[in-house]
CSV table of C-alpha atoms in Angstrom, one decimal:
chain,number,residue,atom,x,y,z
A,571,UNK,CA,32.9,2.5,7.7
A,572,UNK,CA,29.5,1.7,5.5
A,573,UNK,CA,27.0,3.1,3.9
A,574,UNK,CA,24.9,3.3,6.6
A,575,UNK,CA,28.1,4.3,9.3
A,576,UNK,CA,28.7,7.4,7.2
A,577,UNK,CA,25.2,8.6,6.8
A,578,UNK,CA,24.6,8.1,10.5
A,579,UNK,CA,28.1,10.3,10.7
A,580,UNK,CA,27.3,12.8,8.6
A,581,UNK,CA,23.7,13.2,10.3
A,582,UNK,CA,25.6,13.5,13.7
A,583,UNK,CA,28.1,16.3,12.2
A,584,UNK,CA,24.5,18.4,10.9
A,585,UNK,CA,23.1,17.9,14.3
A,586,UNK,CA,26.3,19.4,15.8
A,587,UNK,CA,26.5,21.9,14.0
A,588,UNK,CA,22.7,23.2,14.3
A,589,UNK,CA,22.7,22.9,17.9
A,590,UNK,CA,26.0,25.1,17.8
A,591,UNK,CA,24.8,27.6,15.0
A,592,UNK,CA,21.4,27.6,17.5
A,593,UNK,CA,23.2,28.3,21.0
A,594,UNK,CA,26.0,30.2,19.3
A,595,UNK,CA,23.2,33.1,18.3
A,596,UNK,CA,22.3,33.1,21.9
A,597,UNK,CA,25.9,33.7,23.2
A,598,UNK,CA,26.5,36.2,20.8
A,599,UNK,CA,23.7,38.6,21.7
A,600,UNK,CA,25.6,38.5,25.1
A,601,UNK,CA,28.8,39.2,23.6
A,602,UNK,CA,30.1,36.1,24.5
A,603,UNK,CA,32.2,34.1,21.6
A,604,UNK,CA,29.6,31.9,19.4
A,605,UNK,CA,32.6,29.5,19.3
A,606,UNK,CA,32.3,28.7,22.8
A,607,UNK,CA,28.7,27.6,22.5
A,608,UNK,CA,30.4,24.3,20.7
A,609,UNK,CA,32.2,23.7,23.8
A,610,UNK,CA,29.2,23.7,26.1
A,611,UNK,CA,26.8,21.7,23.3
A,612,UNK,CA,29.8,19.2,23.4
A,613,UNK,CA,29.4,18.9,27.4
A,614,UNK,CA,25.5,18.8,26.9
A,615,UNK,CA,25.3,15.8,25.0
A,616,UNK,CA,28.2,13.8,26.6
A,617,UNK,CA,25.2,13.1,29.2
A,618,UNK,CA,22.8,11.9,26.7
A,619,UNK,CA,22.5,8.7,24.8
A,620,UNK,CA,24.2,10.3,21.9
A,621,UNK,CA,27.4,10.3,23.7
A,622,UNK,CA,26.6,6.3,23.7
A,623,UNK,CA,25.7,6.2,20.1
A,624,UNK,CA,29.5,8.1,19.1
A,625,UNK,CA,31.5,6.0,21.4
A,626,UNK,CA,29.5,2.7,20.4
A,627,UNK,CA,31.4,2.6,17.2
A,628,UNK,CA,35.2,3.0,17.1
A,629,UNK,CA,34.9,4.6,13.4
A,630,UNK,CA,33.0,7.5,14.7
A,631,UNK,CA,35.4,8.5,17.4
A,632,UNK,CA,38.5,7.8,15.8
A,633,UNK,CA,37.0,10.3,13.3
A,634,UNK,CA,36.1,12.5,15.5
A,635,UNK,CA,39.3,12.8,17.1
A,636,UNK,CA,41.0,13.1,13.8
A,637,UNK,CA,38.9,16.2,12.6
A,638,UNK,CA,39.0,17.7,16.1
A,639,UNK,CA,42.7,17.3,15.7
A,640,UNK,CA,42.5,18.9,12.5
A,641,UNK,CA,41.0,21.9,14.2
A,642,UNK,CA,44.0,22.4,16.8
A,643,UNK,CA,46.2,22.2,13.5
A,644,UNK,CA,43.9,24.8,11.3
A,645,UNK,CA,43.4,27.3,14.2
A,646,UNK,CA,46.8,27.6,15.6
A,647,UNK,CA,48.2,28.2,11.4
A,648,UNK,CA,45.6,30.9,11.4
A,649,UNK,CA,47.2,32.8,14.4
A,650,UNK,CA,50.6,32.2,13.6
A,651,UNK,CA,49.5,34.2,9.8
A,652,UNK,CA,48.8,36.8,12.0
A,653,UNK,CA,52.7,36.7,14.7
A,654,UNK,CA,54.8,39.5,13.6
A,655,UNK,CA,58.1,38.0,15.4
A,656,UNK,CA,60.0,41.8,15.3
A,657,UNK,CA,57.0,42.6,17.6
A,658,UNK,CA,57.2,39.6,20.0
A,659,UNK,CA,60.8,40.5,20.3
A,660,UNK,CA,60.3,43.6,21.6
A,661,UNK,CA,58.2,41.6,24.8
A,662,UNK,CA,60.8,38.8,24.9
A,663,UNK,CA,62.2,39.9,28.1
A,664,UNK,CA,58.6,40.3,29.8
A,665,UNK,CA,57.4,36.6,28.4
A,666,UNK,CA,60.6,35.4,29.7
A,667,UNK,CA,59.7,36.5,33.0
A,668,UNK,CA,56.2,35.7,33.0
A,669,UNK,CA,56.5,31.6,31.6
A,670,UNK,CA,59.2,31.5,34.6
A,671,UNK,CA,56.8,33.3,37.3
A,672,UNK,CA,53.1,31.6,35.9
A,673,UNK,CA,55.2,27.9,35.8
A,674,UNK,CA,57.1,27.6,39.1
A,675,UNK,CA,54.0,28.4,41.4
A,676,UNK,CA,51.7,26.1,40.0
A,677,UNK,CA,54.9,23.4,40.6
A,678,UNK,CA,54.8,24.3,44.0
A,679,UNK,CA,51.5,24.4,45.1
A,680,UNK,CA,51.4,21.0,42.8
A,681,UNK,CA,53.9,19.2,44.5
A,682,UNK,CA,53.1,20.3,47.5
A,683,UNK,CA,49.4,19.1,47.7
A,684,UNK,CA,50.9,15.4,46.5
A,685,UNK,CA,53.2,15.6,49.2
A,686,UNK,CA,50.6,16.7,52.0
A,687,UNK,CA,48.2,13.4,50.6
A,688,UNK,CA,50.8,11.1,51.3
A,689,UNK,CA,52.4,10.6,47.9
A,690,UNK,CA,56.6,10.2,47.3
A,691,UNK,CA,58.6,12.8,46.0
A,692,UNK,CA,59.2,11.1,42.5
A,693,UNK,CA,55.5,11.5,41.8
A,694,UNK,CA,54.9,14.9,43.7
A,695,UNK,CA,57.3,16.4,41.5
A,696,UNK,CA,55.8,15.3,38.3
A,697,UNK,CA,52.2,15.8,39.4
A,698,UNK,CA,53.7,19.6,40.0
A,699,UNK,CA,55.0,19.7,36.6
A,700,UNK,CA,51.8,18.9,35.1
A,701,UNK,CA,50.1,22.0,36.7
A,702,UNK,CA,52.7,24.2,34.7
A,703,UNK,CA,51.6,24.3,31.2
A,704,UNK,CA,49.2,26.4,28.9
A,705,UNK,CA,46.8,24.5,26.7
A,706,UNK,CA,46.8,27.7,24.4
A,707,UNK,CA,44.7,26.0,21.5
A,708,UNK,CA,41.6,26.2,23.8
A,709,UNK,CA,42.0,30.1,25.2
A,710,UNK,CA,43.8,31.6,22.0
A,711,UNK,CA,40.6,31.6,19.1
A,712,UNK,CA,39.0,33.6,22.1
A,713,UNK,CA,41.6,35.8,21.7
A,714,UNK,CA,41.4,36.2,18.4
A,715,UNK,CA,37.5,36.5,17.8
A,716,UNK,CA,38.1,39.5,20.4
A,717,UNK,CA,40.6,40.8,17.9
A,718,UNK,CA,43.2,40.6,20.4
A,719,UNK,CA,46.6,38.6,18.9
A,720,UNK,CA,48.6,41.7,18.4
A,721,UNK,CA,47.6,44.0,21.7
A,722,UNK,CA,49.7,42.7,24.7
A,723,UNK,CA,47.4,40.5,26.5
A,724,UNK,CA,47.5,38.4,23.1
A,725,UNK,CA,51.1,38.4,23.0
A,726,UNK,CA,51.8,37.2,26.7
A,727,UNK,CA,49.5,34.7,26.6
A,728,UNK,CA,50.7,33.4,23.1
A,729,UNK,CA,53.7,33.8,24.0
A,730,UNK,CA,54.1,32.6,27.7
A,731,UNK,CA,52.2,29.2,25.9
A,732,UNK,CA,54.5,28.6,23.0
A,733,UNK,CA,57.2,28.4,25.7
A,734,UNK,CA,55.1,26.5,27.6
A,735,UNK,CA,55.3,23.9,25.4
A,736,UNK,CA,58.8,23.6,26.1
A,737,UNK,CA,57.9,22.5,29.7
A,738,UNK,CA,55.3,20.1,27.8
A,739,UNK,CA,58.2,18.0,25.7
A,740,UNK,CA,60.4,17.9,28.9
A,741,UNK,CA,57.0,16.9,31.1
A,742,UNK,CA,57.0,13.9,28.6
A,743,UNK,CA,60.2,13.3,28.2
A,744,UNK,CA,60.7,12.4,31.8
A,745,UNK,CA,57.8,10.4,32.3
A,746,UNK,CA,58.5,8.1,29.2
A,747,UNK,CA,62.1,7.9,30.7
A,748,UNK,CA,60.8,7.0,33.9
A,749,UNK,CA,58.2,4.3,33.1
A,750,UNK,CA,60.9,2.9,31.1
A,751,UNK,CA,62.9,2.7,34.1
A,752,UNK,CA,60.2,1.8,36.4
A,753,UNK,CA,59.2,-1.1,33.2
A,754,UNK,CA,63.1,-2.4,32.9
A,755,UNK,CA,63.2,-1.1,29.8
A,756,UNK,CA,65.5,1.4,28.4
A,757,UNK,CA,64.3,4.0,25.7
A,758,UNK,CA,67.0,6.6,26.0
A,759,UNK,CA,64.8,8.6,24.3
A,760,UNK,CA,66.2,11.9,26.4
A,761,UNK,CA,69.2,12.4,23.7
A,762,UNK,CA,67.0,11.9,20.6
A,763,UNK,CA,63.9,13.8,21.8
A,764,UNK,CA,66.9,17.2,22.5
A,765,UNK,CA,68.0,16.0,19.1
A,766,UNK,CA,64.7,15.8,17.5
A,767,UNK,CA,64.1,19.5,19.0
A,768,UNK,CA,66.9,21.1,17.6
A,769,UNK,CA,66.6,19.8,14.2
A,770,UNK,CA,62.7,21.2,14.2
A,771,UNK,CA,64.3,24.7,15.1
A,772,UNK,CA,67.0,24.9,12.4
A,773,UNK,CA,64.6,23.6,9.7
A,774,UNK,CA,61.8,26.4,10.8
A,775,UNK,CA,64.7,28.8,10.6
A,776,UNK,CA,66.1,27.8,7.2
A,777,UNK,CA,62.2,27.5,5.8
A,778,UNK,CA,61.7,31.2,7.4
A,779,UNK,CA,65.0,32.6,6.4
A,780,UNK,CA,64.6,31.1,2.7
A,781,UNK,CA,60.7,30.5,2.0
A,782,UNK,CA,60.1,33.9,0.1
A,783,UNK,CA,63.7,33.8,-1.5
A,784,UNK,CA,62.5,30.7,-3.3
A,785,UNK,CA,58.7,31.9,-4.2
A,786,UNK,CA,60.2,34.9,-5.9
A,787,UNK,CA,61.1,32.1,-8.2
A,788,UNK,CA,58.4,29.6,-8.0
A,789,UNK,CA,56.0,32.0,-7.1
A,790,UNK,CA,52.2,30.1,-6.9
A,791,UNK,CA,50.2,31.1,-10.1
A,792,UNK,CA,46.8,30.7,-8.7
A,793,UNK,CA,44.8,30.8,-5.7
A,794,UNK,CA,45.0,27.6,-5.5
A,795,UNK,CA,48.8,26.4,-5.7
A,796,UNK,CA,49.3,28.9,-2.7
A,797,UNK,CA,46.5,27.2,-0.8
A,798,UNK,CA,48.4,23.7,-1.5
A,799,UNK,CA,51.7,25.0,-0.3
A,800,UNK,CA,49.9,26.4,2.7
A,801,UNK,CA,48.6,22.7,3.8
A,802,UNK,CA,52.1,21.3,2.2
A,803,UNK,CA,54.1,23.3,5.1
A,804,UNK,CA,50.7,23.5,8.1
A,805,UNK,CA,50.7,19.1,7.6
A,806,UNK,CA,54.8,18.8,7.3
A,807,UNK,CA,55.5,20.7,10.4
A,808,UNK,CA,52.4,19.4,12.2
A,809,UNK,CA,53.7,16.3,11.8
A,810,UNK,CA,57.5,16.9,11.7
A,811,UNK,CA,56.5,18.2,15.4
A,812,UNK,CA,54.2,15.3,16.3
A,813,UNK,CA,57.4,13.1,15.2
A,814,UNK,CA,60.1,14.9,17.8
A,815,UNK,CA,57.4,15.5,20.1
A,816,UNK,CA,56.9,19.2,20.4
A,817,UNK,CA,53.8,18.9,19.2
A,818,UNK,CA,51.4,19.6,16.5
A,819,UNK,CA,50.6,23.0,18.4
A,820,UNK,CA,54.2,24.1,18.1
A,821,UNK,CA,54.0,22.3,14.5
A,822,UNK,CA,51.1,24.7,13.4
A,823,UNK,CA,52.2,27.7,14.7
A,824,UNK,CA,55.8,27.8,13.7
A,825,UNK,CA,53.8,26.9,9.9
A,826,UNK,CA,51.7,30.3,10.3
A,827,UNK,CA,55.0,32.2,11.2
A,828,UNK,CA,56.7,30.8,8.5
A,829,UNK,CA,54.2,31.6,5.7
A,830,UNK,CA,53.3,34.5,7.0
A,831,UNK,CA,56.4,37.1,4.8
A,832,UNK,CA,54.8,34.9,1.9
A,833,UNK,CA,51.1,35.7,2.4
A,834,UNK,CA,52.1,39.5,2.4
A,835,UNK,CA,54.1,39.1,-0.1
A,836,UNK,CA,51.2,37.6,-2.4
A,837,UNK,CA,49.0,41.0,-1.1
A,838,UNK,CA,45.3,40.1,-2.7
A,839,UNK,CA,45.6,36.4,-3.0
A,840,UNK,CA,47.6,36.5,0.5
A,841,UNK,CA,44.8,38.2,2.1
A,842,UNK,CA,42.4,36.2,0.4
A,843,UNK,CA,44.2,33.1,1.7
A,844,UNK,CA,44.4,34.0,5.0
A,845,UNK,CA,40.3,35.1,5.8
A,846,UNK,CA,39.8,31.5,3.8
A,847,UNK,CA,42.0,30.0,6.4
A,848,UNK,CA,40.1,31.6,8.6
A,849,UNK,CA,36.5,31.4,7.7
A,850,UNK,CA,37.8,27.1,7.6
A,851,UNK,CA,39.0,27.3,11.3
A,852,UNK,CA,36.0,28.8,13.0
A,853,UNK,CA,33.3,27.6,10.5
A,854,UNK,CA,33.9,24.0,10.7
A,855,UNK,CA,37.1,22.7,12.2
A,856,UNK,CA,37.3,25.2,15.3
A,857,UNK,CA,33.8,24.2,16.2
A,858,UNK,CA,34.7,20.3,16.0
A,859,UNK,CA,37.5,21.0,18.0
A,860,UNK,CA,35.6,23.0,20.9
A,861,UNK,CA,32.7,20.1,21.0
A,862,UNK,CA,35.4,17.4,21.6
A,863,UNK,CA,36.7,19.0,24.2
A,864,UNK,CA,33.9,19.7,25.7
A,865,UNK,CA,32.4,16.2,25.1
A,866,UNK,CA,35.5,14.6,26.6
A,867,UNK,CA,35.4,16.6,29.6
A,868,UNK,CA,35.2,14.3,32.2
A,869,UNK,CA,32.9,16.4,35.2
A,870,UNK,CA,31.8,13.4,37.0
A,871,UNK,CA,35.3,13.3,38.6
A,872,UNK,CA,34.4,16.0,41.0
A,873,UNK,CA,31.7,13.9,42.1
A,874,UNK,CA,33.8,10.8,42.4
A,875,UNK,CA,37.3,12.8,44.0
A,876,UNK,CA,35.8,16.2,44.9
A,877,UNK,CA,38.4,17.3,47.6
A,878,UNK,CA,41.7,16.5,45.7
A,879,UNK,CA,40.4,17.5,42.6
A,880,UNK,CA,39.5,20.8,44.0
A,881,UNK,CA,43.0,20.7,45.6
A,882,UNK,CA,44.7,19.9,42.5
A,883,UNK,CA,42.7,22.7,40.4
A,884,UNK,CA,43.7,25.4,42.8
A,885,UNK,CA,47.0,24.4,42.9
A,886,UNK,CA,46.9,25.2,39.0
A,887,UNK,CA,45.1,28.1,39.3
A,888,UNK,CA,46.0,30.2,42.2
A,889,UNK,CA,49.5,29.7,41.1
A,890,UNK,CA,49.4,30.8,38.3
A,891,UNK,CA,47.2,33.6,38.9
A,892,UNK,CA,50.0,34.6,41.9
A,893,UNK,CA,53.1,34.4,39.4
A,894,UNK,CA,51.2,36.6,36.7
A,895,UNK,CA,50.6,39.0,39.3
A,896,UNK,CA,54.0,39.2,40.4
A,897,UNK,CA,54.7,41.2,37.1
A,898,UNK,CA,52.1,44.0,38.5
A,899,UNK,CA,54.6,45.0,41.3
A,900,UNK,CA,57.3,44.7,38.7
A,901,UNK,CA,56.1,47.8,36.9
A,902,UNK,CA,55.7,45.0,33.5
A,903,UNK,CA,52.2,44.7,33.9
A,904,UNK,CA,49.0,46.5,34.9
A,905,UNK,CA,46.5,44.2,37.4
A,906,UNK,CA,43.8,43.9,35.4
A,907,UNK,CA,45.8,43.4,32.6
A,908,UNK,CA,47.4,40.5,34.9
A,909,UNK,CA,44.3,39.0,35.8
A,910,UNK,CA,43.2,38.4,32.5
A,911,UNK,CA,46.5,37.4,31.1
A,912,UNK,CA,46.4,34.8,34.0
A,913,UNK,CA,43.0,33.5,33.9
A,914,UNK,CA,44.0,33.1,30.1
A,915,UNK,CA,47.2,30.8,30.8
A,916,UNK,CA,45.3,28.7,32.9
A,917,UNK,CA,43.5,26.8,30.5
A,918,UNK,CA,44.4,23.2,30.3
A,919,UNK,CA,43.9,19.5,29.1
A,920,UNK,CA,46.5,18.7,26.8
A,921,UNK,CA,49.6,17.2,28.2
A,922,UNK,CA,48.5,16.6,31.7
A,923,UNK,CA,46.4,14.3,30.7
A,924,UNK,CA,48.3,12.6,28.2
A,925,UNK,CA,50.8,11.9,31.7
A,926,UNK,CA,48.3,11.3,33.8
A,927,UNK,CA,47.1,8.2,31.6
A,928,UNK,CA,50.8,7.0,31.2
A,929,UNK,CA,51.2,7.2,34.7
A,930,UNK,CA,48.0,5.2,35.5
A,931,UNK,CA,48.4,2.6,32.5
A,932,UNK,CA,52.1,1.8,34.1
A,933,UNK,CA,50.0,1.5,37.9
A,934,UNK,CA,52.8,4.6,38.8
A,935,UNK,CA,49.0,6.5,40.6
A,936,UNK,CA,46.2,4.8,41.3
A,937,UNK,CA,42.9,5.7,39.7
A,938,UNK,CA,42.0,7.8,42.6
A,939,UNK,CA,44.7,10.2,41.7
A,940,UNK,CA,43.9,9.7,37.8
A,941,UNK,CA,40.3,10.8,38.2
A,942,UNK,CA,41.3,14.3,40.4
A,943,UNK,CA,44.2,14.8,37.8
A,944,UNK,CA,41.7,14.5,34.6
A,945,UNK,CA,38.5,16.5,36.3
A,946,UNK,CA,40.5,19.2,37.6
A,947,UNK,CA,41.9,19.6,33.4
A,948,UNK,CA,38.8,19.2,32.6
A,949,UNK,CA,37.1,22.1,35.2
A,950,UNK,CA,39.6,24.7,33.6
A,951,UNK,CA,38.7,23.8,29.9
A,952,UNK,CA,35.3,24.8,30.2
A,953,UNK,CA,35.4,27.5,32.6
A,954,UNK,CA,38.5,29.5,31.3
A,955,UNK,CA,37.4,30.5,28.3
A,956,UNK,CA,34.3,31.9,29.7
A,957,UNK,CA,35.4,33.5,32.4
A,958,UNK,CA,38.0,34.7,30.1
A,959,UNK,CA,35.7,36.2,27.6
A,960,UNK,CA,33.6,37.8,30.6
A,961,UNK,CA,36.7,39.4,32.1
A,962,UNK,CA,37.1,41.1,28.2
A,963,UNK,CA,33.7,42.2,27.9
A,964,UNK,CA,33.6,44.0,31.3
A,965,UNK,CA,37.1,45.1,30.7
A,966,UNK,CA,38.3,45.1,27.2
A,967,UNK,CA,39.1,48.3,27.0
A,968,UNK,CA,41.7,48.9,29.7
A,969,UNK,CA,43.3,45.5,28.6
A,970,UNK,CA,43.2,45.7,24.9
A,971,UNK,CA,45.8,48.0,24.1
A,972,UNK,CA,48.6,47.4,21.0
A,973,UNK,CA,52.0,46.7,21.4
């Protein structure tokens, strides 16, 4: 990148960021989050000839993507600083049942809509699968700007994702092994990718278990040191679960968690730390984050496959909305409580996509399948986390109750 690359970049990040601070004061006086308005300025000017200008030079939207990943990786550390595990335990049981109930629905309804268009089974099973997961790095800051992580909504929908991403990694796993097949090549990837997962979880553990042990020892002397250990453990488990394909998500969180004891521990400079981390998230990298995916959205595939796009998206959505609602007759849930849980855990575009496009690129679905799959991810994006934060204005205080 040049000279002149970088100041056109760095132009293009102020313009951003004025049309959000601009629209985001607009929202706010409706008591909608000002975070969102980066999501809808994103969708704005992916119709203009700016979207031409990013996307007319690879520089700009490799970096893009990079800070916009960097966003995922910032805001997910900042909620798991604020996870208390003892009081997730306590809700185990319910999240248990409500990942099970708000996944095997939207499988269902998936599969069965590829079936009724004519498709095999191989493919309307993994079509199903991909209406399963959360994409909880788009609904959870909405959570938190509504102060909501520790009050039970928070911790179902956190929750009900992280195991989510469970489904994601096997999702993955079985495509990649199946292309491979499909290709005549053999990855046998399935025994290092269950490998790769249970090293991630004894490190986290031992880090956990032994992280404030050791800082009673080497204990940061400044603001800054602690700040540099933060980023050492947020990037290393990022990446660690990039690597053994969990995912950065799970890779963030699990780095929140784990420096949490350690940010208490620290009091002042802890606290300090943590509103930093914070003020960082949703003052530059959240808002990167939220205008790439809504930049990226791909709308225009309603237009082109309106029917099994449609199709697709309620196959998603009333299913899970039916599974979290399930737990209202189960005495574990209250309905509006239900409702807003599962409007929350149906935001997606994350690992549905990522399948969709190694399906296509290996001609498993043709394009006409490919389009539906990405605009139905893309509808949910936009809509859920403002029909989401509508739901909590109008009833946020019948669902925000604590643990």
């Amino acid at each position: 990148m040049n000279e002149v690359e970088l100041g056109e970049l760095l132009l293009s990040l102020s313009f951003i960021f004025v049309l959000t601070y601009t629209f985001g004061y607009l929202l706010a006086r409706f008591r909608i989050p000002s975070i969102l308005a980066a999501l809808f300025v994103g969708m704005a000017l992916s119709y203009t000839p700016f979207s031409a200008f990013v996307h007319s030079i690879a520089a700009f939207e490799s970096t893009f993507s990079f800070l916009a990943d960097l966003g995922v990786l910032f805001l997910l550390f900042y909620i798991g600083l604020q996870i208390e595990l003892g009081e997730m335990k306590k809700s185990s049981s319910d999240i248990i049942w409500l990942t099970v109930l708000n996944t095997i629905f939207p499988f269902l309804f998936g599969a069965a809509a590829m079936l009724l268009y004519g498709y095999g089974w191989a493919i309307a099973l993994v079509i199903g699968m991909t209406r399963m997961p959360t994409a909880e790095a788009v609904i959870v800051p909405i959570l938190d700007e509504f102060k909501m992580i520790k009050t039970r909504v928070g911790t179902y929908i956190i929750g009900a994702g992280v195991l989510d991403d469970i489904i994601e990694v096997v999702l993955v796993g079985i495509v990649s092994v199946w292309i491979g097949v499909k290709s005549g090549q053999s990855h046998g990837g399935v025994i290092g990718l269950l490998a790769g997962i249970f090293v991630f979880m004894l490190i986290s553990w031992a880090f956990y278990r032994w992280i404030p042990q050791m800082m009673e020892k080497w204990e940061p002397e400044n603001l800054s040191g602690l700040m540099l250990l933060s980023l050492v453990i947020l990037f290393g488990f990022g990446g660690f679960g990039e690597y053994v394909e969990l995912g950065m998500v799970v890779g963030a969180i699990t780095a929140g968690v784990i420096m949490r004891p350690l940010f208490e521990h620290e009091e002042q400079k802890g606290e300090l730390l943590t509103k930093t981390t914070q003020t960082l998230s949703y003052g530059f990298f959240g808002v990167l984050f939220f205008f790439w995916v809504g930049f990226n959205a791909d709308m225009e595939g309603f237009l082109q496959e309106p029917l099994l796009a449609i199709v697709l998206y309620l196959a998603g959505t009333v299913g899970k909305l039916l599974g979290v609602l399930l737990m209202v007759p189960m005495k574990k849930m209250a309905l509006k409580e239900a409702v807003v849980v599962g409007v929350g855990l149906d935001a997606r575009l994350t690992t549905e996509i990522i399948v969709a496009q190694l399906l296509y690129s290996a001609a498993i679905i043709d394009q006409k399948l490919f389009t539906a799959l990405v605009a139905a991810s893309s509808f949910t994006a936009i809509t859920v986390p403002l029909l989401f934060s509508l739901l909590i204005r109008f009833w946020g205080r019948e669902v925000c109750r604590a643990e």
